[in-house]
Amino acid sequence: MDLIQDYEQQYAVLTAEITAQIGRIGTAIGGERNKLIADIDRQLEESQELLEQIGLEIRDIPQASRAGYTSRLNCYLAELKRLQQEFTNAKSVRQKTANGYDSSVDEFDEIGIQEDQKRRLLDNSERLERTGNYLKDGYRVILETEQIGAQVLQDLSDQRETIQRARGRLRETDAELGRSSRLLNSMILRSLREKIVLISVAVAIFLVLFLSIYFSMSSD
């Protein structure tokens, strides 16, 4: 998640710079204009790559946190698409001026271009503010995710302690059952020995009686 936040910060810096440079295309001429266009093209590609990296990182985060990041990524993609369209429009307006509609010749054209630049600057300011809000929302989501994660870890720790206590009680119960089983076996063996002794005594008494009767009858 820290890596996603770094990518988002880089993206915010790039889009702010792109916005500022798009506003300068209308007044740039010659080599300066060509350099601006090349720089913006490169920065747009870097922005696209950053968003692709963010998309790859989002796939690796837990499902519970993925929805918020995906929503922000969609906003970034829409923002980048608007920047690309504005860049195309800015190049198109300047190209028309170079092809014959020179604003320096017509005062009304000059005023129109200035108004267009003001509008673009206002749009850029609003875009920067929205990007800042996206970053704030992203930071808030990260904090909430950290809090949820900490709570989940605490719950898991409590559950682990409960399981360990239950396991300890189970061991104690098993030990008690073992002792009870040994005691019961001992009592059964003692009972068997007592029964054997009683049977032996009964047999001996029976034999004594039988022999006594036999000898008494024999003597008669």
PDB file of C-alpha atoms in Angstrom:
ATOM      1  CA  MET A   1       0.000   0.000   0.000  1.00  0.00           C
ATOM      2  CA  ASP A   2       2.930   2.337   0.661  1.00  0.00           C
ATOM      3  CA  LEU A   3       4.086   1.683  -2.902  1.00  0.00           C
ATOM      4  CA  ILE A   4       0.655   2.644  -4.260  1.00  0.00           C
ATOM      5  CA  GLN A   5       0.775   5.872  -2.264  1.00  0.00           C
ATOM      6  CA  ASP A   6       4.218   6.669  -3.724  1.00  0.00           C
ATOM      7  CA  TYR A   7       2.877   6.066  -7.239  1.00  0.00           C
ATOM      8  CA  GLU A   8      -0.098   8.334  -6.501  1.00  0.00           C
ATOM      9  CA  GLN A   9       2.175  11.130  -5.309  1.00  0.00           C
ATOM     10  CA  GLN A  10       4.343  10.804  -8.427  1.00  0.00           C
ATOM     11  CA  TYR A  11       1.207  10.849 -10.553  1.00  0.00           C
ATOM     12  CA  ALA A  12      -0.050  14.012  -8.816  1.00  0.00           C
ATOM     13  CA  VAL A  13       3.261  15.785  -9.419  1.00  0.00           C
ATOM     14  CA  LEU A  14       3.311  14.733 -13.083  1.00  0.00           C
ATOM     15  CA  THR A  15      -0.266  15.809 -13.776  1.00  0.00           C
ATOM     16  CA  ALA A  16       0.331  19.164 -12.098  1.00  0.00           C
ATOM     17  CA  GLU A  17       3.372  19.734 -14.295  1.00  0.00           C
ATOM     18  CA  ILE A  18       1.473  18.595 -17.403  1.00  0.00           C
ATOM     19  CA  THR A  19      -1.364  20.972 -16.573  1.00  0.00           C
ATOM     20  CA  ALA A  20       1.007  23.903 -16.198  1.00  0.00           C
ATOM     21  CA  GLN A  21       2.794  23.091 -19.467  1.00  0.00           C
ATOM     22  CA  ILE A  22      -0.467  22.702 -21.407  1.00  0.00           C
ATOM     23  CA  GLY A  23      -1.364  26.233 -20.305  1.00  0.00           C
ATOM     24  CA  ARG A  24       1.937  27.489 -21.770  1.00  0.00           C
ATOM     25  CA  ILE A  25       1.444  25.930 -25.209  1.00  0.00           C
ATOM     26  CA  GLY A  26      -0.885  28.748 -26.277  1.00  0.00           C
ATOM     27  CA  THR A  27       1.871  31.370 -25.855  1.00  0.00           C
ATOM     28  CA  ALA A  28       4.918  29.326 -26.852  1.00  0.00           C
ATOM     29  CA  ILE A  29       6.367  29.527 -30.354  1.00  0.00           C
ATOM     30  CA  GLY A  30       8.987  27.739 -32.400  1.00  0.00           C
ATOM     31  CA  GLY A  31      11.449  25.532 -30.595  1.00  0.00           C
ATOM     32  CA  GLU A  32       9.986  26.289 -27.181  1.00  0.00           C
ATOM     33  CA  ARG A  33       6.588  25.032 -28.313  1.00  0.00           C
ATOM     34  CA  ASN A  34       8.087  21.876 -29.809  1.00  0.00           C
ATOM     35  CA  LYS A  35      10.010  21.224 -26.599  1.00  0.00           C
ATOM     36  CA  LEU A  36       6.843  21.696 -24.533  1.00  0.00           C
ATOM     37  CA  ILE A  37       4.949  19.245 -26.726  1.00  0.00           C
ATOM     38  CA  ALA A  38       7.752  16.650 -26.482  1.00  0.00           C
ATOM     39  CA  ASP A  39       7.928  17.059 -22.695  1.00  0.00           C
ATOM     40  CA  ILE A  40       4.171  16.710 -22.322  1.00  0.00           C
ATOM     41  CA  ASP A  41       4.131  13.611 -24.530  1.00  0.00           C
ATOM     42  CA  ARG A  42       6.810  12.032 -22.364  1.00  0.00           C
ATOM     43  CA  GLN A  43       5.070  12.978 -19.135  1.00  0.00           C
ATOM     44  CA  LEU A  44       1.748  11.613 -20.377  1.00  0.00           C
ATOM     45  CA  GLU A  45       3.449   8.288 -21.122  1.00  0.00           C
ATOM     46  CA  GLU A  46       5.018   8.272 -17.648  1.00  0.00           C
ATOM     47  CA  SER A  47       1.630   9.003 -16.106  1.00  0.00           C
ATOM     48  CA  GLN A  48       0.083   6.127 -18.046  1.00  0.00           C
ATOM     49  CA  GLU A  49       2.856   3.800 -16.859  1.00  0.00           C
ATOM     50  CA  LEU A  50       2.333   4.901 -13.250  1.00  0.00           C
ATOM     51  CA  LEU A  51      -1.377   4.128 -13.475  1.00  0.00           C
ATOM     52  CA  GLU A  52      -0.578   0.723 -14.942  1.00  0.00           C
ATOM     53  CA  GLN A  53       1.763   0.052 -12.008  1.00  0.00           C
ATOM     54  CA  ILE A  54      -0.959   1.125  -9.580  1.00  0.00           C
ATOM     55  CA  GLY A  55      -3.350  -1.294 -11.288  1.00  0.00           C
ATOM     56  CA  LEU A  56      -0.865  -4.145 -10.880  1.00  0.00           C
ATOM     57  CA  GLU A  57      -0.321  -3.333  -7.203  1.00  0.00           C
ATOM     58  CA  ILE A  58      -4.077  -3.201  -6.558  1.00  0.00           C
ATOM     59  CA  ARG A  59      -4.373  -6.828  -7.697  1.00  0.00           C
ATOM     60  CA  ASP A  60      -2.081  -7.899  -4.845  1.00  0.00           C
ATOM     61  CA  ILE A  61      -3.877  -6.154  -1.967  1.00  0.00           C
ATOM     62  CA  PRO A  62      -6.647  -7.809   0.111  1.00  0.00           C
ATOM     63  CA  GLN A  63     -10.113  -7.941  -1.428  1.00  0.00           C
ATOM     64  CA  ALA A  64     -11.589  -5.841   1.392  1.00  0.00           C
ATOM     65  CA  SER A  65      -9.380  -2.841   0.519  1.00  0.00           C
ATOM     66  CA  ARG A  66      -9.386  -3.277  -3.253  1.00  0.00           C
ATOM     67  CA  ALA A  67     -12.660  -1.432  -4.019  1.00  0.00           C
ATOM     68  CA  GLY A  68     -11.482   1.951  -2.698  1.00  0.00           C
ATOM     69  CA  TYR A  69      -8.198   1.808  -4.593  1.00  0.00           C
ATOM     70  CA  THR A  70      -9.935   0.695  -7.787  1.00  0.00           C
ATOM     71  CA  SER A  71     -12.338   3.652  -7.571  1.00  0.00           C
ATOM     72  CA  ARG A  72      -9.434   6.077  -7.189  1.00  0.00           C
ATOM     73  CA  LEU A  73      -7.604   4.454 -10.098  1.00  0.00           C
ATOM     74  CA  ASN A  74     -10.671   4.960 -12.313  1.00  0.00           C
ATOM     75  CA  CYS A  75     -10.692   8.648 -11.335  1.00  0.00           C
ATOM     76  CA  TYR A  76      -7.003   8.932 -12.233  1.00  0.00           C
ATOM     77  CA  LEU A  77      -7.622   7.274 -15.606  1.00  0.00           C
ATOM     78  CA  ALA A  78     -10.488   9.670 -16.370  1.00  0.00           C
ATOM     79  CA  GLU A  79      -8.300  12.596 -15.303  1.00  0.00           C
ATOM     80  CA  LEU A  80      -5.469  11.457 -17.559  1.00  0.00           C
ATOM     81  CA  LYS A  81      -7.872  11.076 -20.471  1.00  0.00           C
ATOM     82  CA  ARG A  82      -9.058  14.674 -19.972  1.00  0.00           C
ATOM     83  CA  LEU A  83      -5.459  15.874 -19.878  1.00  0.00           C
ATOM     84  CA  GLN A  84      -4.702  14.067 -23.131  1.00  0.00           C
ATOM     85  CA  GLN A  85      -7.768  15.649 -24.744  1.00  0.00           C
ATOM     86  CA  GLU A  86      -6.806  19.125 -23.519  1.00  0.00           C
ATOM     87  CA  PHE A  87      -3.290  18.589 -24.806  1.00  0.00           C
ATOM     88  CA  THR A  88      -4.693  17.645 -28.206  1.00  0.00           C
ATOM     89  CA  ASN A  89      -6.980  20.696 -28.189  1.00  0.00           C
ATOM     90  CA  ALA A  90      -4.128  23.001 -27.176  1.00  0.00           C
ATOM     91  CA  LYS A  91      -1.969  21.758 -30.035  1.00  0.00           C
ATOM     92  CA  SER A  92      -4.880  22.103 -32.453  1.00  0.00           C
ATOM     93  CA  VAL A  93      -5.659  25.720 -31.445  1.00  0.00           C
ATOM     94  CA  ARG A  94      -2.045  26.761 -31.798  1.00  0.00           C
ATOM     95  CA  GLN A  95      -1.740  25.004 -35.144  1.00  0.00           C
ATOM     96  CA  LYS A  96      -4.705  26.956 -36.515  1.00  0.00           C
ATOM     97  CA  THR A  97      -3.067  30.194 -35.373  1.00  0.00           C
ATOM     98  CA  ALA A  98       0.146  29.240 -37.109  1.00  0.00           C
ATOM     99  CA  ASN A  99      -1.753  28.393 -40.300  1.00  0.00           C
ATOM    100  CA  GLY A 100      -3.218  31.843 -40.771  1.00  0.00           C
ATOM    101  CA  TYR A 101      -5.207  32.988 -37.793  1.00  0.00           C
ATOM    102  CA  ASP A 102      -2.437  35.027 -36.160  1.00  0.00           C
ATOM    103  CA  SER A 103      -3.729  36.482 -32.891  1.00  0.00           C
ATOM    104  CA  SER A 104      -1.205  39.295 -32.999  1.00  0.00           C
ATOM    105  CA  VAL A 105      -3.005  40.728 -36.034  1.00  0.00           C
ATOM    106  CA  ASP A 106      -6.496  40.779 -34.647  1.00  0.00           C
ATOM    107  CA  GLU A 107      -7.116  42.302 -31.213  1.00  0.00           C
ATOM    108  CA  PHE A 108     -10.318  40.337 -30.747  1.00  0.00           C
ATOM    109  CA  ASP A 109      -8.491  37.080 -31.428  1.00  0.00           C
ATOM    110  CA  GLU A 110      -5.921  38.114 -28.809  1.00  0.00           C
ATOM    111  CA  ILE A 111      -8.678  38.693 -26.246  1.00  0.00           C
ATOM    112  CA  GLY A 112     -10.267  35.369 -27.153  1.00  0.00           C
ATOM    113  CA  ILE A 113      -7.009  33.490 -26.644  1.00  0.00           C
ATOM    114  CA  GLN A 114      -6.422  35.233 -23.320  1.00  0.00           C
ATOM    115  CA  GLU A 115      -9.902  34.297 -22.144  1.00  0.00           C
ATOM    116  CA  ASP A 116      -9.279  30.737 -23.279  1.00  0.00           C
ATOM    117  CA  GLN A 117      -6.032  30.678 -21.313  1.00  0.00           C
ATOM    118  CA  LYS A 118      -7.796  32.005 -18.218  1.00  0.00           C
ATOM    119  CA  ARG A 119     -10.419  29.327 -18.550  1.00  0.00           C
ATOM    120  CA  ARG A 120      -7.711  26.696 -18.904  1.00  0.00           C
ATOM    121  CA  LEU A 121      -5.897  27.990 -15.854  1.00  0.00           C
ATOM    122  CA  LEU A 122      -9.117  27.840 -13.855  1.00  0.00           C
ATOM    123  CA  ASP A 123      -9.750  24.314 -15.097  1.00  0.00           C
ATOM    124  CA  ASN A 124      -6.187  23.358 -14.195  1.00  0.00           C
ATOM    125  CA  SER A 125      -6.576  24.810 -10.706  1.00  0.00           C
ATOM    126  CA  GLU A 126      -9.776  22.828 -10.216  1.00  0.00           C
ATOM    127  CA  ARG A 127      -8.029  19.702 -11.479  1.00  0.00           C
ATOM    128  CA  LEU A 128      -5.161  20.183  -9.067  1.00  0.00           C
ATOM    129  CA  GLU A 129      -7.630  20.649  -6.247  1.00  0.00           C
ATOM    130  CA  ARG A 130      -9.436  17.459  -7.225  1.00  0.00           C
ATOM    131  CA  THR A 131      -6.137  15.583  -7.358  1.00  0.00           C
ATOM    132  CA  GLY A 132      -5.295  16.878  -3.897  1.00  0.00           C
ATOM    133  CA  ASN A 133      -8.680  15.701  -2.672  1.00  0.00           C
ATOM    134  CA  TYR A 134      -8.071  12.287  -4.226  1.00  0.00           C
ATOM    135  CA  LEU A 135      -4.773  12.038  -2.360  1.00  0.00           C
ATOM    136  CA  LYS A 136      -6.420  13.100   0.904  1.00  0.00           C
ATOM    137  CA  ASP A 137      -9.162  10.523   0.383  1.00  0.00           C
ATOM    138  CA  GLY A 138      -6.525   7.923  -0.425  1.00  0.00           C
ATOM    139  CA  TYR A 139      -4.593   8.735   2.725  1.00  0.00           C
ATOM    140  CA  ARG A 140      -7.797   8.536   4.765  1.00  0.00           C
ATOM    141  CA  VAL A 141      -8.609   5.135   3.227  1.00  0.00           C
ATOM    142  CA  ILE A 142      -5.096   3.934   4.067  1.00  0.00           C
ATOM    143  CA  LEU A 143      -5.505   5.052   7.694  1.00  0.00           C
ATOM    144  CA  GLU A 144      -8.890   3.353   7.923  1.00  0.00           C
ATOM    145  CA  THR A 145      -7.416   0.204   6.370  1.00  0.00           C
ATOM    146  CA  GLU A 146      -4.574   0.247   8.894  1.00  0.00           C
ATOM    147  CA  GLN A 147      -7.066   0.614  11.730  1.00  0.00           C
ATOM    148  CA  ILE A 148      -9.159  -2.265  10.389  1.00  0.00           C
ATOM    149  CA  GLY A 149      -6.022  -4.352   9.966  1.00  0.00           C
ATOM    150  CA  ALA A 150      -4.926  -3.589  13.541  1.00  0.00           C
ATOM    151  CA  GLN A 151      -8.380  -4.541  14.832  1.00  0.00           C
ATOM    152  CA  VAL A 152      -8.329  -7.770  12.824  1.00  0.00           C
ATOM    153  CA  LEU A 153      -4.884  -8.609  14.207  1.00  0.00           C
ATOM    154  CA  GLN A 154      -6.114  -7.903  17.740  1.00  0.00           C
ATOM    155  CA  ASP A 155      -9.155 -10.131  17.178  1.00  0.00           C
ATOM    156  CA  LEU A 156      -6.932 -12.881  15.803  1.00  0.00           C
ATOM    157  CA  SER A 157      -4.630 -12.537  18.817  1.00  0.00           C
ATOM    158  CA  ASP A 158      -7.608 -12.811  21.189  1.00  0.00           C
ATOM    159  CA  GLN A 159      -8.909 -15.828  19.308  1.00  0.00           C
ATOM    160  CA  ARG A 160      -5.466 -17.424  19.441  1.00  0.00           C
ATOM    161  CA  GLU A 161      -5.326 -16.954  23.214  1.00  0.00           C
ATOM    162  CA  THR A 162      -8.820 -18.418  23.531  1.00  0.00           C
ATOM    163  CA  ILE A 163      -7.812 -21.426  21.436  1.00  0.00           C
ATOM    164  CA  GLN A 164      -4.650 -21.899  23.484  1.00  0.00           C
ATOM    165  CA  ARG A 165      -6.627 -21.775  26.729  1.00  0.00           C
ATOM    166  CA  ALA A 166      -9.160 -24.249  25.332  1.00  0.00           C
ATOM    167  CA  ARG A 167      -6.310 -26.497  24.227  1.00  0.00           C
ATOM    168  CA  GLY A 168      -4.813 -26.300  27.711  1.00  0.00           C
ATOM    169  CA  ARG A 169      -8.140 -27.215  29.291  1.00  0.00           C
ATOM    170  CA  LEU A 170      -8.457 -30.075  26.806  1.00  0.00           C
ATOM    171  CA  ARG A 171      -5.027 -31.382  27.836  1.00  0.00           C
ATOM    172  CA  GLU A 172      -6.008 -31.143  31.505  1.00  0.00           C
ATOM    173  CA  THR A 173      -9.293 -32.953  30.799  1.00  0.00           C
ATOM    174  CA  ASP A 174      -7.425 -35.633  28.871  1.00  0.00           C
ATOM    175  CA  ALA A 175      -5.001 -36.062  31.773  1.00  0.00           C
ATOM    176  CA  GLU A 176      -7.901 -36.307  34.220  1.00  0.00           C
ATOM    177  CA  LEU A 177      -9.587 -38.888  31.997  1.00  0.00           C
ATOM    178  CA  GLY A 178      -6.340 -40.855  31.900  1.00  0.00           C
ATOM    179  CA  ARG A 179      -6.078 -40.847  35.685  1.00  0.00           C
ATOM    180  CA  SER A 180      -9.748 -41.801  36.010  1.00  0.00           C
ATOM    181  CA  SER A 181      -9.276 -44.636  33.508  1.00  0.00           C
ATOM    182  CA  ARG A 182      -6.267 -45.959  35.419  1.00  0.00           C
ATOM    183  CA  LEU A 183      -8.168 -45.721  38.716  1.00  0.00           C
ATOM    184  CA  LEU A 184     -11.171 -47.513  37.205  1.00  0.00           C
ATOM    185  CA  ASN A 185      -8.955 -50.270  35.819  1.00  0.00           C
ATOM    186  CA  SER A 186      -7.344 -50.641  39.242  1.00  0.00           C
ATOM    187  CA  MET A 187     -10.747 -50.897  40.915  1.00  0.00           C
ATOM    188  CA  ILE A 188     -11.878 -53.502  38.360  1.00  0.00           C
ATOM    189  CA  LEU A 189      -8.739 -55.579  38.945  1.00  0.00           C
ATOM    190  CA  ARG A 190      -9.196 -55.337  42.721  1.00  0.00           C
ATOM    191  CA  SER A 191     -12.821 -56.395  42.338  1.00  0.00           C
ATOM    192  CA  LEU A 192     -11.775 -59.337  40.201  1.00  0.00           C
ATOM    193  CA  ARG A 193      -9.172 -60.407  42.763  1.00  0.00           C
ATOM    194  CA  GLU A 194     -11.743 -60.157  45.562  1.00  0.00           C
ATOM    195  CA  LYS A 195     -14.199 -62.240  43.531  1.00  0.00           C
ATOM    196  CA  ILE A 196     -11.529 -64.876  42.911  1.00  0.00           C
ATOM    197  CA  VAL A 197     -10.712 -64.971  46.621  1.00  0.00           C
ATOM    198  CA  LEU A 198     -14.392 -65.329  47.525  1.00  0.00           C
ATOM    199  CA  ILE A 199     -14.865 -68.089  44.980  1.00  0.00           C
ATOM    200  CA  SER A 200     -11.758 -69.856  46.281  1.00  0.00           C
ATOM    201  CA  VAL A 201     -13.030 -69.629  49.878  1.00  0.00           C
ATOM    202  CA  ALA A 202     -16.454 -70.889  48.821  1.00  0.00           C
ATOM    203  CA  VAL A 203     -14.889 -73.834  46.982  1.00  0.00           C
ATOM    204  CA  ALA A 204     -12.713 -74.619  50.009  1.00  0.00           C
ATOM    205  CA  ILE A 205     -15.723 -74.530  52.374  1.00  0.00           C
ATOM    206  CA  PHE A 206     -17.666 -76.712  49.973  1.00  0.00           C
ATOM    207  CA  LEU A 207     -14.832 -79.226  49.847  1.00  0.00           C
ATOM    208  CA  VAL A 208     -14.524 -79.234  53.637  1.00  0.00           C
ATOM    209  CA  LEU A 209     -18.253 -79.870  54.045  1.00  0.00           C
ATOM    210  CA  PHE A 210     -18.221 -82.522  51.368  1.00  0.00           C
ATOM    211  CA  LEU A 211     -15.281 -84.310  52.948  1.00  0.00           C
ATOM    212  CA  SER A 212     -16.815 -84.016  56.415  1.00  0.00           C
ATOM    213  CA  ILE A 213     -20.091 -85.566  55.207  1.00  0.00           C
ATOM    214  CA  TYR A 214     -18.203 -88.244  53.299  1.00  0.00           C
ATOM    215  CA  PHE A 215     -16.044 -89.291  56.235  1.00  0.00           C
ATOM    216  CA  SER A 216     -18.996 -89.232  58.655  1.00  0.00           C
ATOM    217  CA  MET A 217     -20.965 -91.511  56.398  1.00  0.00           C
ATOM    218  CA  SER A 218     -17.998 -93.790  55.932  1.00  0.00           C
ATOM    219  CA  SER A 219     -17.481 -94.188  59.696  1.00  0.00           C
ATOM    220  CA  ASP A 220     -21.137 -95.216  60.171  1.00  0.00           C
TER     221      ASP A 220
END
